[in-house]
């Protein structure tokens, strides 16, 4: 499969980044709150890329901050001119309970805010 185009991958989407690189994407921006992890993934996918002009960049992204989201998208469109694929792999580590039924209202609200609302900002 040849995907072509440009991808924006937010959150822990390392496997998605690998797939885009192997399947012929022209470029991928790896966006994560952990910039070191994003840079590591960008470096790894450069080595896997099959497109001769492949470009991989890393950007820090806090999906809990709307200005961070806007900044990451602006950075991506400045580099690529467009975004053909947008992957949202964000999640919030469950530090307070094992079952979602045991989650506090505050924790559940934060999880839904990150996973649903921020996917469409």
PDB file of C-alpha atoms in Angstrom, residues 14-59:
ATOM      1  CA  UNK A  14       4.767   5.347  17.414  1.00  0.00           C
ATOM      2  CA  UNK A  15       3.327   2.365  15.520  1.00  0.00           C
ATOM      3  CA  UNK A  16       1.299   4.721  13.318  1.00  0.00           C
ATOM      4  CA  UNK A  17       4.434   6.751  12.578  1.00  0.00           C
ATOM      5  CA  UNK A  18       6.300   3.571  11.639  1.00  0.00           C
ATOM      6  CA  UNK A  19       3.473   2.553   9.308  1.00  0.00           C
ATOM      7  CA  UNK A  20       3.363   5.938   7.571  1.00  0.00           C
ATOM      8  CA  UNK A  21       7.142   5.855   7.028  1.00  0.00           C
ATOM      9  CA  UNK A  22       7.144   2.290   5.678  1.00  0.00           C
ATOM     10  CA  UNK A  23       4.091   2.818   3.475  1.00  0.00           C
ATOM     11  CA  UNK A  24       5.412   5.802   1.549  1.00  0.00           C
ATOM     12  CA  UNK A  25       4.215   8.917   3.354  1.00  0.00           C
ATOM     13  CA  UNK A  26       5.999  12.054   2.237  1.00  0.00           C
ATOM     14  CA  UNK A  27       6.292  13.379   5.772  1.00  0.00           C
ATOM     15  CA  UNK A  28       5.242  12.903   9.383  1.00  0.00           C
ATOM     16  CA  UNK A  29       5.129  15.307  12.301  1.00  0.00           C
ATOM     17  CA  UNK A  30       5.399  13.428  15.587  1.00  0.00           C
ATOM     18  CA  UNK A  31       3.652  15.479  18.285  1.00  0.00           C
ATOM     19  CA  UNK A  32       3.901  14.513  21.935  1.00  0.00           C
ATOM     20  CA  UNK A  33       4.061  16.127  25.355  1.00  0.00           C
ATOM     21  CA  UNK A  34       7.396  14.295  25.774  1.00  0.00           C
ATOM     22  CA  UNK A  35       9.540  16.070  23.166  1.00  0.00           C
ATOM     23  CA  UNK A  36      12.442  13.647  23.695  1.00  0.00           C
ATOM     24  CA  UNK A  37      10.196  10.695  22.833  1.00  0.00           C
ATOM     25  CA  UNK A  38       8.836  12.569  19.805  1.00  0.00           C
ATOM     26  CA  UNK A  39      12.358  13.334  18.574  1.00  0.00           C
ATOM     27  CA  UNK A  40      13.402   9.712  19.078  1.00  0.00           C
ATOM     28  CA  UNK A  41      10.428   8.479  17.050  1.00  0.00           C
ATOM     29  CA  UNK A  42      11.130  11.041  14.312  1.00  0.00           C
ATOM     30  CA  UNK A  43      14.716   9.798  14.101  1.00  0.00           C
ATOM     31  CA  UNK A  44      13.611   6.162  13.969  1.00  0.00           C
ATOM     32  CA  UNK A  45      11.086   6.721  11.190  1.00  0.00           C
ATOM     33  CA  UNK A  46      13.598   8.620   9.064  1.00  0.00           C
ATOM     34  CA  UNK A  47      15.568   5.354   8.942  1.00  0.00           C
ATOM     35  CA  UNK A  48      12.438   3.357   7.990  1.00  0.00           C
ATOM     36  CA  UNK A  49      11.078   5.712   5.356  1.00  0.00           C
ATOM     37  CA  UNK A  50      10.542   4.483   1.809  1.00  0.00           C
ATOM     38  CA  UNK A  51       9.728   7.844   0.204  1.00  0.00           C
ATOM     39  CA  UNK A  52      12.948   9.371  -1.176  1.00  0.00           C
ATOM     40  CA  UNK A  53      12.071  12.876   0.065  1.00  0.00           C
ATOM     41  CA  UNK A  54      10.616  11.799   3.422  1.00  0.00           C
ATOM     42  CA  UNK A  55      10.636  14.422   6.153  1.00  0.00           C
ATOM     43  CA  UNK A  56      10.062  13.676   9.840  1.00  0.00           C
ATOM     44  CA  UNK A  57       9.814  16.397  12.460  1.00  0.00           C
ATOM     45  CA  UNK A  58       9.024  16.426  16.167  1.00  0.00           C
ATOM     46  CA  UNK A  59       6.998  19.013  18.029  1.00  0.00           C
TER      47      UNK A  59
END
